[in-house]
JSON list of C-alpha atoms in Angstrom, two decimals:
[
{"chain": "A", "resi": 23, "resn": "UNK", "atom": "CA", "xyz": [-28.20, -21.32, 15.05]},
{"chain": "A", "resi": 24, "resn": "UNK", "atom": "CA", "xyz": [-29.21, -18.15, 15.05]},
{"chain": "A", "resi": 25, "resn": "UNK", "atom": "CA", "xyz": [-30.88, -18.14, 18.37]},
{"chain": "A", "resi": 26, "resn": "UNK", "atom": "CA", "xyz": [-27.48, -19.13, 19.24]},
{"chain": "A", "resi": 27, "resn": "UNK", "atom": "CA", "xyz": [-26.01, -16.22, 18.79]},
{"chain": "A", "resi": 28, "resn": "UNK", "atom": "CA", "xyz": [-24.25, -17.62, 15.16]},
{"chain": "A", "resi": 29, "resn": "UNK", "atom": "CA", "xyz": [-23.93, -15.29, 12.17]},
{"chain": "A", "resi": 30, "resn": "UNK", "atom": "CA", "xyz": [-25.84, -17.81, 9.76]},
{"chain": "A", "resi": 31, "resn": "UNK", "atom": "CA", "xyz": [-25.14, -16.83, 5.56]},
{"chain": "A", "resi": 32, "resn": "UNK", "atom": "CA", "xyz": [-25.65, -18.51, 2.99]},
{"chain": "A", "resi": 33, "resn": "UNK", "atom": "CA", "xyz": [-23.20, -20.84, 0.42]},
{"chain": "A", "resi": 34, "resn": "UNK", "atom": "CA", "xyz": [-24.01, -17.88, -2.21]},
{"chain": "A", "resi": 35, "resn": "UNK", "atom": "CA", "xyz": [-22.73, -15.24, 0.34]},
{"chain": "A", "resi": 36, "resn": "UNK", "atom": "CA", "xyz": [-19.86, -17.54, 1.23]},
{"chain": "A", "resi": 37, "resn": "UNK", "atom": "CA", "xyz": [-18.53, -18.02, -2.78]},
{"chain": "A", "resi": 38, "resn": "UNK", "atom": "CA", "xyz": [-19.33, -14.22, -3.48]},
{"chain": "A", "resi": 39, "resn": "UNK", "atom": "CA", "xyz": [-16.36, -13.17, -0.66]},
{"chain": "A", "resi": 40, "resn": "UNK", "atom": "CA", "xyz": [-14.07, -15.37, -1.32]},
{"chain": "A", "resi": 41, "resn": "UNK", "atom": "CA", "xyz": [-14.11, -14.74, -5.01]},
{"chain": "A", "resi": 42, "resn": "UNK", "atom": "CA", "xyz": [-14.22, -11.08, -4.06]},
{"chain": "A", "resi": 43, "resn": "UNK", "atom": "CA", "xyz": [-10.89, -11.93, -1.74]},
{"chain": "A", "resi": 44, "resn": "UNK", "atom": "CA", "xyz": [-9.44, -13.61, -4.45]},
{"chain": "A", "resi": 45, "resn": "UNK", "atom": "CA", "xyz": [-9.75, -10.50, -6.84]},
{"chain": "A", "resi": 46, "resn": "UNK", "atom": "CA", "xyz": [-8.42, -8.37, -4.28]},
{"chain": "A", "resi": 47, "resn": "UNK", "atom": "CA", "xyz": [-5.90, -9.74, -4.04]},
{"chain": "A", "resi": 48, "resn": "UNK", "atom": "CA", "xyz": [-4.95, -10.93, -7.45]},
{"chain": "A", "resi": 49, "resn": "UNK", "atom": "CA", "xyz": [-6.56, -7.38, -9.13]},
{"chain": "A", "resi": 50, "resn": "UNK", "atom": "CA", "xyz": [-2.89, -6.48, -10.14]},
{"chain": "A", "resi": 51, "resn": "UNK", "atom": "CA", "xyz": [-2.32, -9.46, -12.00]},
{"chain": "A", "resi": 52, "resn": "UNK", "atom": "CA", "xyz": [-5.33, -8.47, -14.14]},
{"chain": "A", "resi": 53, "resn": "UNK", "atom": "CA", "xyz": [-4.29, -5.03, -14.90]},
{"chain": "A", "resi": 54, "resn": "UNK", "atom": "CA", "xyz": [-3.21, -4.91, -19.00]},
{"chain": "A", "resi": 55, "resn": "UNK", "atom": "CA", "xyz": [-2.39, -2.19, -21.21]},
{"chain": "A", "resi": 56, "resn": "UNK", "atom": "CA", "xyz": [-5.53, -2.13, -23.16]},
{"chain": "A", "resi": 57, "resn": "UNK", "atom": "CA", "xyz": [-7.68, -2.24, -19.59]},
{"chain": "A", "resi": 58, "resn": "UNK", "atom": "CA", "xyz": [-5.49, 0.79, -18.54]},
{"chain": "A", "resi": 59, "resn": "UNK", "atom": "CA", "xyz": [-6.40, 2.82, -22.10]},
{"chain": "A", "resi": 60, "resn": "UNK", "atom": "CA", "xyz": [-9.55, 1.95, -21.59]},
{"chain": "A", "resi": 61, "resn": "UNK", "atom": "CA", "xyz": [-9.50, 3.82, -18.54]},
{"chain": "A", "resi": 62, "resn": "UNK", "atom": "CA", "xyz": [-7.34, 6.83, -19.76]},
{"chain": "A", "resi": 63, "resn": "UNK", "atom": "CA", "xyz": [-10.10, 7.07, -22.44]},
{"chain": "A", "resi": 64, "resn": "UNK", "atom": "CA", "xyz": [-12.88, 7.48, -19.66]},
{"chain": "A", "resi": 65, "resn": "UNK", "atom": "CA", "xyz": [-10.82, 9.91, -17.73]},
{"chain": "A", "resi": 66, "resn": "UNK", "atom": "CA", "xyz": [-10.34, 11.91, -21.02]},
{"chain": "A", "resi": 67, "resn": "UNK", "atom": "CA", "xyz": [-14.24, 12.52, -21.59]},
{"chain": "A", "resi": 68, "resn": "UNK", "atom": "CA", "xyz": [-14.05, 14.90, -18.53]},
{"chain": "A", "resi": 69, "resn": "UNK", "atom": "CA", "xyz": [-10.11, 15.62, -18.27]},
{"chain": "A", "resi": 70, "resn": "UNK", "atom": "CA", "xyz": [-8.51, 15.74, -22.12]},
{"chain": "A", "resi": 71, "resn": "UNK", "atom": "CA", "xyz": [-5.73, 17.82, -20.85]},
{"chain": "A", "resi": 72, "resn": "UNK", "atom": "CA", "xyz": [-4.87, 15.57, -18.24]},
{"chain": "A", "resi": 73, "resn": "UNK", "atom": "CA", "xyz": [-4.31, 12.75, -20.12]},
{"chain": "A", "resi": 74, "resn": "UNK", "atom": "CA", "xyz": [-2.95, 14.51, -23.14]},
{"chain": "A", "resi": 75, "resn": "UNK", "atom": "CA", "xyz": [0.25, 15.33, -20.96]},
{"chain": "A", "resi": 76, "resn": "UNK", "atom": "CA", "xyz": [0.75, 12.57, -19.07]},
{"chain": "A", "resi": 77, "resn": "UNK", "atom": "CA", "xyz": [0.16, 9.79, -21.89]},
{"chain": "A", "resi": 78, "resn": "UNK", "atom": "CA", "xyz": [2.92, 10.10, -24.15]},
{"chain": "A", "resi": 79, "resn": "UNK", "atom": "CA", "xyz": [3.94, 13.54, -23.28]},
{"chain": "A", "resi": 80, "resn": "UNK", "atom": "CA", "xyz": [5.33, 12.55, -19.64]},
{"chain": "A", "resi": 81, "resn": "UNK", "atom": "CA", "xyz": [5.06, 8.56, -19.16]},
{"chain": "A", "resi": 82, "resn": "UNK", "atom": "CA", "xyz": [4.21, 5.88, -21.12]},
{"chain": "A", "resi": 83, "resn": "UNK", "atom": "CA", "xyz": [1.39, 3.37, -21.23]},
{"chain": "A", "resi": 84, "resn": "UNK", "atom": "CA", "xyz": [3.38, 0.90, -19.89]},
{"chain": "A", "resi": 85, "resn": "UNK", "atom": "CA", "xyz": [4.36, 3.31, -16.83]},
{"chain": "A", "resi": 86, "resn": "UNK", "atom": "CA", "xyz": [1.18, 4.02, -15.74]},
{"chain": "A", "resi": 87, "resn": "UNK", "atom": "CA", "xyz": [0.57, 0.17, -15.66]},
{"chain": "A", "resi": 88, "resn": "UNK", "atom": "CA", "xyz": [3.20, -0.36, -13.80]},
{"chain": "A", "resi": 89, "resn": "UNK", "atom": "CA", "xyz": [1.94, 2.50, -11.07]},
{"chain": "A", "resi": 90, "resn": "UNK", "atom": "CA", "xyz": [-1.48, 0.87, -11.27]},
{"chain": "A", "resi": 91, "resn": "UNK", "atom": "CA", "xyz": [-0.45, -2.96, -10.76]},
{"chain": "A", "resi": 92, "resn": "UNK", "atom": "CA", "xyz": [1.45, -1.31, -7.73]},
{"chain": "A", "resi": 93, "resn": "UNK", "atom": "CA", "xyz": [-1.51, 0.40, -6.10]},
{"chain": "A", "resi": 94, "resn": "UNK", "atom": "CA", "xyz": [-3.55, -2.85, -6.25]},
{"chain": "A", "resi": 95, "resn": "UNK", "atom": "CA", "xyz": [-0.52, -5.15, -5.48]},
{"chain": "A", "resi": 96, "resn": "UNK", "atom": "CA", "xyz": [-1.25, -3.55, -1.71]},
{"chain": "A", "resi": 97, "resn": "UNK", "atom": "CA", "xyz": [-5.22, -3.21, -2.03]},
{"chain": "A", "resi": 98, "resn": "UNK", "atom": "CA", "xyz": [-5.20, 0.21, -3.15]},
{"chain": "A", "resi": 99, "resn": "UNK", "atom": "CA", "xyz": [-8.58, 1.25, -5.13]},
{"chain": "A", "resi": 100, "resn": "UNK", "atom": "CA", "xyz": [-7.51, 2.89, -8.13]},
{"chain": "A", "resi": 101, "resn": "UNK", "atom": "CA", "xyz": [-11.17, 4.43, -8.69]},
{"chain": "A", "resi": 102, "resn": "UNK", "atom": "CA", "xyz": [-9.86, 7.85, -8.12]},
{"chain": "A", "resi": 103, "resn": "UNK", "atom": "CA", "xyz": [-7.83, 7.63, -11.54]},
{"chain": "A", "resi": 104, "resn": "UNK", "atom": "CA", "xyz": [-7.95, 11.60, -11.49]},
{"chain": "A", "resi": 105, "resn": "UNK", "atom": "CA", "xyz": [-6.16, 12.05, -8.29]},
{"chain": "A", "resi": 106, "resn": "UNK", "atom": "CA", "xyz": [-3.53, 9.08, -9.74]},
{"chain": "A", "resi": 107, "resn": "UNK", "atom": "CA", "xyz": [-3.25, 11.11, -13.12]},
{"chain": "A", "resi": 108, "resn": "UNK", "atom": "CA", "xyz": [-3.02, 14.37, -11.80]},
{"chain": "A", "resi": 109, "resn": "UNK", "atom": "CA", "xyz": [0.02, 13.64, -8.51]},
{"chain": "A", "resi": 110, "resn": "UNK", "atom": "CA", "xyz": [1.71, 11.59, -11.50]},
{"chain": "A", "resi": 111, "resn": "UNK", "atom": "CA", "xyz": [1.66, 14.90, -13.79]},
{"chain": "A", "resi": 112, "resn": "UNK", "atom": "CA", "xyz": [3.08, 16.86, -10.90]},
{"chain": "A", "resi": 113, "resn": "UNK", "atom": "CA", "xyz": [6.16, 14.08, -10.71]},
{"chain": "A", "resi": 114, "resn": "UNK", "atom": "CA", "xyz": [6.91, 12.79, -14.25]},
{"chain": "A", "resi": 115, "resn": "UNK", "atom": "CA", "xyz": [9.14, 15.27, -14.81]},
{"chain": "A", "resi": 116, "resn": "UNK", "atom": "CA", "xyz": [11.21, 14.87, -12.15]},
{"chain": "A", "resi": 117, "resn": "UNK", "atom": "CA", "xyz": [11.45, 10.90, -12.46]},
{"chain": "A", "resi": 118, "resn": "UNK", "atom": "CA", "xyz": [10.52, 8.01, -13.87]},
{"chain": "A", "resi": 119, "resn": "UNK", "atom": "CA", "xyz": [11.03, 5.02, -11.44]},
{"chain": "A", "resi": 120, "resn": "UNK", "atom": "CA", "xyz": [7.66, 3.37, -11.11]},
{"chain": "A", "resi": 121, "resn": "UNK", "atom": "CA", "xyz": [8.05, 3.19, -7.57]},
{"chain": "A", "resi": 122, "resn": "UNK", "atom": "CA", "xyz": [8.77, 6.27, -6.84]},
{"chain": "A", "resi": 123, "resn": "UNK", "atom": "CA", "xyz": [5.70, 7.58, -8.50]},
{"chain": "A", "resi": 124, "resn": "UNK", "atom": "CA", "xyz": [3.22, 4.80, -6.65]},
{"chain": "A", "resi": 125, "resn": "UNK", "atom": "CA", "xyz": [4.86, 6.67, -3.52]},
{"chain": "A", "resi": 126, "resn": "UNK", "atom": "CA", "xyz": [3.58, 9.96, -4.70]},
{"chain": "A", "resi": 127, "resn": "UNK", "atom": "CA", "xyz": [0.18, 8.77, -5.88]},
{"chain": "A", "resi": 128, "resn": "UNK", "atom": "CA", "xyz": [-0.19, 7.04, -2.63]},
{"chain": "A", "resi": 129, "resn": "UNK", "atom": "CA", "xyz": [0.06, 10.29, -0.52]},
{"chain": "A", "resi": 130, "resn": "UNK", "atom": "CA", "xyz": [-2.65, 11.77, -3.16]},
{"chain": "A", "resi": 131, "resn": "UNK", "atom": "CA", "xyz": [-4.62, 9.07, -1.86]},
{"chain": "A", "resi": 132, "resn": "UNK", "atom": "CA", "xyz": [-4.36, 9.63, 1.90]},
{"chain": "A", "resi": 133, "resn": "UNK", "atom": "CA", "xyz": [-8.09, 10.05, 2.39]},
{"chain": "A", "resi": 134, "resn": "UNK", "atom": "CA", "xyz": [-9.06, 6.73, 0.97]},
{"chain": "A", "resi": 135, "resn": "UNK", "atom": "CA", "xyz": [-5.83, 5.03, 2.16]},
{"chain": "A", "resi": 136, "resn": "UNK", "atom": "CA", "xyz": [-6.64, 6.71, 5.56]},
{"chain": "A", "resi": 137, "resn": "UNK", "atom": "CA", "xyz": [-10.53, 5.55, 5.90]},
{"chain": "A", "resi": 138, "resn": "UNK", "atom": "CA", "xyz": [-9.70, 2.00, 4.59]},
{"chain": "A", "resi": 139, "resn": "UNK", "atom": "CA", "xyz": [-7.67, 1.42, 7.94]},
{"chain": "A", "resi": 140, "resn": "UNK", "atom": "CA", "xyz": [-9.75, 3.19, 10.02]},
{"chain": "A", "resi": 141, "resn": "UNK", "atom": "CA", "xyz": [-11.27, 1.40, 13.05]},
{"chain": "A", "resi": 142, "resn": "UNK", "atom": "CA", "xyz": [-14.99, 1.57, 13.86]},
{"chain": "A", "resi": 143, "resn": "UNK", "atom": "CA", "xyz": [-13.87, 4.04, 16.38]},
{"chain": "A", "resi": 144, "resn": "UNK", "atom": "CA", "xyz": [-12.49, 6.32, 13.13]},
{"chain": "A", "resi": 145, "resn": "UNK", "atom": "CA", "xyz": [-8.90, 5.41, 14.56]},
{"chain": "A", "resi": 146, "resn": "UNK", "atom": "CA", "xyz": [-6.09, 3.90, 13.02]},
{"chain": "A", "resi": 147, "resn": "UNK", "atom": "CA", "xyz": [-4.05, 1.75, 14.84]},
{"chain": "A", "resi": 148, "resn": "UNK", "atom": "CA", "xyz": [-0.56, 1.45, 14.50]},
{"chain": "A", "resi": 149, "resn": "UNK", "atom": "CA", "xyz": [2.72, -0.10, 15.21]},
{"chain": "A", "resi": 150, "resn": "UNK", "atom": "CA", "xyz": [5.71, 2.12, 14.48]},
{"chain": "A", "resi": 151, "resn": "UNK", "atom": "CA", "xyz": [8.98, 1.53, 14.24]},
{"chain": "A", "resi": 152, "resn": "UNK", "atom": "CA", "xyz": [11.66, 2.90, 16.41]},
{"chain": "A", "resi": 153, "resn": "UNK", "atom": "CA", "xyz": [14.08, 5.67, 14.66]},
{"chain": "A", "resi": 154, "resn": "UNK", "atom": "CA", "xyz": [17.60, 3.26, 15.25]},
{"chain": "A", "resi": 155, "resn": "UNK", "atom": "CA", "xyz": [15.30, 0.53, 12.63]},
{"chain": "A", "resi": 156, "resn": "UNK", "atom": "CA", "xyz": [14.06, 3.15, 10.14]},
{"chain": "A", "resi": 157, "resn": "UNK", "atom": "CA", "xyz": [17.97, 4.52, 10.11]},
{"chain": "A", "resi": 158, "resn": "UNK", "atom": "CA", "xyz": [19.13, 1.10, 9.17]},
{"chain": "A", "resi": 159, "resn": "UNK", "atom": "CA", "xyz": [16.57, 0.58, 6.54]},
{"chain": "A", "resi": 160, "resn": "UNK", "atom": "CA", "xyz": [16.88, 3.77, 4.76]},
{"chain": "A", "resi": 161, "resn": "UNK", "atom": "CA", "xyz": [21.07, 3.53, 5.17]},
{"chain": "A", "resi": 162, "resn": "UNK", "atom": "CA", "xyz": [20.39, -0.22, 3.49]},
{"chain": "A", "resi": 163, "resn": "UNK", "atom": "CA", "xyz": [17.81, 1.59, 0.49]},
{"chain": "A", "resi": 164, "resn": "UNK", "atom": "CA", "xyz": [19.39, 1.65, -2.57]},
{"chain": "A", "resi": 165, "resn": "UNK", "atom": "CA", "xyz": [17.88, 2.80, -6.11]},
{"chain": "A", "resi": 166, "resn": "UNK", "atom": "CA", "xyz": [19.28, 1.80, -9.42]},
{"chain": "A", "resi": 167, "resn": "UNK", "atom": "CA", "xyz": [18.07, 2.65, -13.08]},
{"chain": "A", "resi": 168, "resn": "UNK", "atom": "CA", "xyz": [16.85, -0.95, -12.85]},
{"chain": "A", "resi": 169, "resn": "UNK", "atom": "CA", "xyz": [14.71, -0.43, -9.40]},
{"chain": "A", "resi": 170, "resn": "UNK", "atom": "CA", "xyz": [15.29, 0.22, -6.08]},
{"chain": "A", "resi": 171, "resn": "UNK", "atom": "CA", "xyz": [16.21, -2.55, -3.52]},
{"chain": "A", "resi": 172, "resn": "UNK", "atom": "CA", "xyz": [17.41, -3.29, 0.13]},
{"chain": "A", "resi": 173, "resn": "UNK", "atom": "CA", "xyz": [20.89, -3.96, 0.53]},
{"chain": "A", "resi": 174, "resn": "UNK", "atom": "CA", "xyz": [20.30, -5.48, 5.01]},
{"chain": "A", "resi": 175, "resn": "UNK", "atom": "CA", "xyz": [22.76, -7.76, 6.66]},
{"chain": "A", "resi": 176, "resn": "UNK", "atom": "CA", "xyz": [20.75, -10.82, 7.06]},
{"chain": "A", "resi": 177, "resn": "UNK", "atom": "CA", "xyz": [20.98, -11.09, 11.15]},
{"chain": "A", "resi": 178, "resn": "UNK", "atom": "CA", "xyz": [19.94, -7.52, 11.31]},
{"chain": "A", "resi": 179, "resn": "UNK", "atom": "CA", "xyz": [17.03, -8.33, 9.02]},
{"chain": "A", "resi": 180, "resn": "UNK", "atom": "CA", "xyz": [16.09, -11.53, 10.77]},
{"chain": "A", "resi": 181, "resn": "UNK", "atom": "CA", "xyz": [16.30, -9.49, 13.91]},
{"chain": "A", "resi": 182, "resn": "UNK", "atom": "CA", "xyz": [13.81, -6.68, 12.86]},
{"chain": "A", "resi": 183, "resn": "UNK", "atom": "CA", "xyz": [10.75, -9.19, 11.33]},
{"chain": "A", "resi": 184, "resn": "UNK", "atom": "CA", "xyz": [11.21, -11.01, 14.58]},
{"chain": "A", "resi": 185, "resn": "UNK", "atom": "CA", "xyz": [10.72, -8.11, 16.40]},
{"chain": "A", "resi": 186, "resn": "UNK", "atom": "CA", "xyz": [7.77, -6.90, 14.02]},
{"chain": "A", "resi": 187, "resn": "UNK", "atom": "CA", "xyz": [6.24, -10.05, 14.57]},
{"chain": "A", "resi": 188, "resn": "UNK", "atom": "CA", "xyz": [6.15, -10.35, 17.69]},
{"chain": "A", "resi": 189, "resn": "UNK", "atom": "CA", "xyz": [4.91, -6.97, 18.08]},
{"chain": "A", "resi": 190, "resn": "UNK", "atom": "CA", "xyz": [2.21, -7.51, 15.51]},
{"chain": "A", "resi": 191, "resn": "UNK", "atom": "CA", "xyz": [0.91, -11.10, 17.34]},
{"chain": "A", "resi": 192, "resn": "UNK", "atom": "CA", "xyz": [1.11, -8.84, 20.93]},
{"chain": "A", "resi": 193, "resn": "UNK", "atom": "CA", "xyz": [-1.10, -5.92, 19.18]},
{"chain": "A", "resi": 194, "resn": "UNK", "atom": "CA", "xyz": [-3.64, -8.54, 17.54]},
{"chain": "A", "resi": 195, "resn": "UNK", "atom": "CA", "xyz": [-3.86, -10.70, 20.45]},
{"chain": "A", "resi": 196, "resn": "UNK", "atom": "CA", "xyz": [-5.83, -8.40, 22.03]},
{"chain": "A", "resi": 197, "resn": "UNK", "atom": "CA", "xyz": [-7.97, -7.42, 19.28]},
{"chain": "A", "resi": 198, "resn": "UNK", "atom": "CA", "xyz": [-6.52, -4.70, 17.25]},
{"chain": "A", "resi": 199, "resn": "UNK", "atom": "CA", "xyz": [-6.14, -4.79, 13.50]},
{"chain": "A", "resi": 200, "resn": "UNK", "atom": "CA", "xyz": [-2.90, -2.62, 13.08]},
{"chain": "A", "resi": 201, "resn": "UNK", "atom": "CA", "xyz": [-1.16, -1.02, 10.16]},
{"chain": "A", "resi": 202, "resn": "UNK", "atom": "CA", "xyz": [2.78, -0.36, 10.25]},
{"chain": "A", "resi": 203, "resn": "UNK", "atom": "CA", "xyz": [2.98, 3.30, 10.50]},
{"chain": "A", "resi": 204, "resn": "UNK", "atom": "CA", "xyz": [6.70, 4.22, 8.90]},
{"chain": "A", "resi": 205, "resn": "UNK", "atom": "CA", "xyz": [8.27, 7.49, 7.35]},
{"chain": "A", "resi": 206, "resn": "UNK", "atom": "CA", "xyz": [7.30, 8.31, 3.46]},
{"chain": "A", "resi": 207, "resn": "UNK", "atom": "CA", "xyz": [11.14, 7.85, 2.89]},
{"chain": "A", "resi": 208, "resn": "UNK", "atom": "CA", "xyz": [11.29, 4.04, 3.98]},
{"chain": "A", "resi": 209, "resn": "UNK", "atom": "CA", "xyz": [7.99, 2.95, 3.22]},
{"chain": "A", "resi": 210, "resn": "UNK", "atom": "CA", "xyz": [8.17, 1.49, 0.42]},
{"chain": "A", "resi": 211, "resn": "UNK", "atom": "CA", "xyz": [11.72, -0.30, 1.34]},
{"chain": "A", "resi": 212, "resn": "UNK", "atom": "CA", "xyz": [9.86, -2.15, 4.61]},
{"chain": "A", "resi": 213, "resn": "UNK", "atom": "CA", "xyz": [7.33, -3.18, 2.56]},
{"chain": "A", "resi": 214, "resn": "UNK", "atom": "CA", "xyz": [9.99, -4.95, 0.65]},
{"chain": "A", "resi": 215, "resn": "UNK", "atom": "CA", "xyz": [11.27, -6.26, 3.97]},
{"chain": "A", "resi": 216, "resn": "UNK", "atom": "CA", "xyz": [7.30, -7.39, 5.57]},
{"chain": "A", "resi": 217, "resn": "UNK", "atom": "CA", "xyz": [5.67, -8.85, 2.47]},
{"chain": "A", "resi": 218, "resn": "UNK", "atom": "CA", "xyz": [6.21, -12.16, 2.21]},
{"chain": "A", "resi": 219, "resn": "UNK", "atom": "CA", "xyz": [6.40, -12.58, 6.19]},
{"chain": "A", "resi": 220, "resn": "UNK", "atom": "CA", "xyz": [3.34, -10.29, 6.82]},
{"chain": "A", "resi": 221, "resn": "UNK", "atom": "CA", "xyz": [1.70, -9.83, 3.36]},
{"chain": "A", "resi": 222, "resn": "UNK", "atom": "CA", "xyz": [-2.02, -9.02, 5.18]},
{"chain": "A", "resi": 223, "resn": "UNK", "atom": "CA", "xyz": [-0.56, -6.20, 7.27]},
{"chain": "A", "resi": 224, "resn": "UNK", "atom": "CA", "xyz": [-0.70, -2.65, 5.59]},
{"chain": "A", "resi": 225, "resn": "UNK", "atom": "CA", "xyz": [2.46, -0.54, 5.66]},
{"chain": "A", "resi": 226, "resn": "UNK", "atom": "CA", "xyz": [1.38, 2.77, 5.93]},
{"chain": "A", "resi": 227, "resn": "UNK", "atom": "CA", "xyz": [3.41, 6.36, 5.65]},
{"chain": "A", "resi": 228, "resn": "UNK", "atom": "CA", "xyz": [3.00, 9.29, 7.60]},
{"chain": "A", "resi": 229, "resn": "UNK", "atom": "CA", "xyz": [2.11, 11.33, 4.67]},
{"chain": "A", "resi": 230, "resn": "UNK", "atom": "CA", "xyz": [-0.54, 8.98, 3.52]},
{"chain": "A", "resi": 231, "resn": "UNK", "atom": "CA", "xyz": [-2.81, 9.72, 7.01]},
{"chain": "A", "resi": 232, "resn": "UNK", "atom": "CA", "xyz": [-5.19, 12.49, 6.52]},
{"chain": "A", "resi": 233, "resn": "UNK", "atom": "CA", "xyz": [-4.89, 15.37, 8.36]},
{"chain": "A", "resi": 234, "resn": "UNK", "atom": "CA", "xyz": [-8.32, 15.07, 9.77]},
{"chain": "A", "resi": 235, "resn": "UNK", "atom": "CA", "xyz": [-7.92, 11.57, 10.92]},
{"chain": "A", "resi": 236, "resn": "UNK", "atom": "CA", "xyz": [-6.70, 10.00, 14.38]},
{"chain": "A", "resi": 237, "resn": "UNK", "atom": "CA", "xyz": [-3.56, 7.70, 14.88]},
{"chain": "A", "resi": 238, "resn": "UNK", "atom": "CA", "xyz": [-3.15, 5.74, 17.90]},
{"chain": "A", "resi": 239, "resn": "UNK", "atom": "CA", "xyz": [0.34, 4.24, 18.01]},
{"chain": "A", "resi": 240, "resn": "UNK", "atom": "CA", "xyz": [0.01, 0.78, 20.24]},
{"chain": "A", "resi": 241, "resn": "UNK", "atom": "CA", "xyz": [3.39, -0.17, 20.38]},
{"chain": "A", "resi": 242, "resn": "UNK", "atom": "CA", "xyz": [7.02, 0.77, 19.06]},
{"chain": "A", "resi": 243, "resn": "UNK", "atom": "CA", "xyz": [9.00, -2.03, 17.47]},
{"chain": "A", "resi": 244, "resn": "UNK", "atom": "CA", "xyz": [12.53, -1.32, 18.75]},
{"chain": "A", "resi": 245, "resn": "UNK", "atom": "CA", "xyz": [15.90, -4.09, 18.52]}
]
């Protein structure tokens, strides 16, 4: 096979990735309170100040969780727990929406966010989306004590993850393994709008692409 040309592994290689898939992408699920202490308690060996006013002064355990669970929910390592601790210090006092902070902590992340969706070239690519779609998503955002949520007509919905999609299956036909490169301020709302459609395809903000890093934008989703 391998004289071939065939990549030839083995069954044990085989179970290790997909049980390695299947964490990835159930690690938030798997996230408790007592795994996240356990964690603030390592951070605190090195960093006792940090965690002394975050957790209880600023959030609670429960909040950090919650910003955790998020990070993974969308393959986000959550190794760097200083970085985490520290942009979630710096926003605490101005709010406490969960989501709001796993925006911030995701733009303290930019450099591993950045080289996770870099190409072997050290590119990202991207599909963005035009200005007239990111207006009508962030005119649709709406944020509540209870959470934040998207408030799109139906047709006009149905009309931009066609249009996504069809820009993503154009993009990937001919090779490319894009992100969807969108504002910090509606971010978090089209990922709302592209998970269940397009749950494997990263939505990315400006803010969260290093400065030292290359973007190539492939194509512009417009209506």
């Amino acid at each position: 096979a391998q004289v071939l040309g065939y990549t030839v592994v083995n069954h044990a290689a085989v179970i290790a990735t997909h049980i390695t898939d299947m964490l990835k992408t159930h690690a938030h699920e798997l996230v408790g309170r007592q795994d996240v202490q356990n964690m603030l308690d390592r951070v605190s060996k090195t960093q006792p100040k940090l965690v002394e006013e975050l957790v209880p002064g600023l959030l609670s355990l429960g909040a950090v969780q919650k910003v955790l669970q998020n990070l993974l929910r969308e393959q986000v390592g959550v190794r760097d727990l200083q970085s985490i601790l520290e942009a979630l210090s710096d926003r605490a006092a101005a709010t406490k929406d969960a989501e709001a902070l796993t925006e911030h902590a995701r733009a303290a992340l930019s450099r591993q966010i950045s080289k996770a969706h870099q190409g072997h070239d050290h590119v990202i690519q991207a599909v963005a989306l035009a200005h007239e779609i990111e207006d009508a998503i962030a005119k649709s955002a709406h944020e509540t004590p209870q959470g934040s949520y998207l408030s799109l007509e139906p047709n006009t919905a149905q009309r931009i993850l066609l249009r996504i999609k069809e820009a993503l299956e154009d993009v990937m036909s001919k090779g490319h393994q894009p992100v969807l490169l969108v504002s910090g301020a509606t971010r978090r709302f089209v990922r709302k709008l592209t998970e269940r459609p397009f749950p494997a395809i990263p939505v990315i903000a400006h803010s969260e692409i290093a400065g030292n890093v290359k973007v190539q934008t492939i194509k512009v989703v417009k209506l």
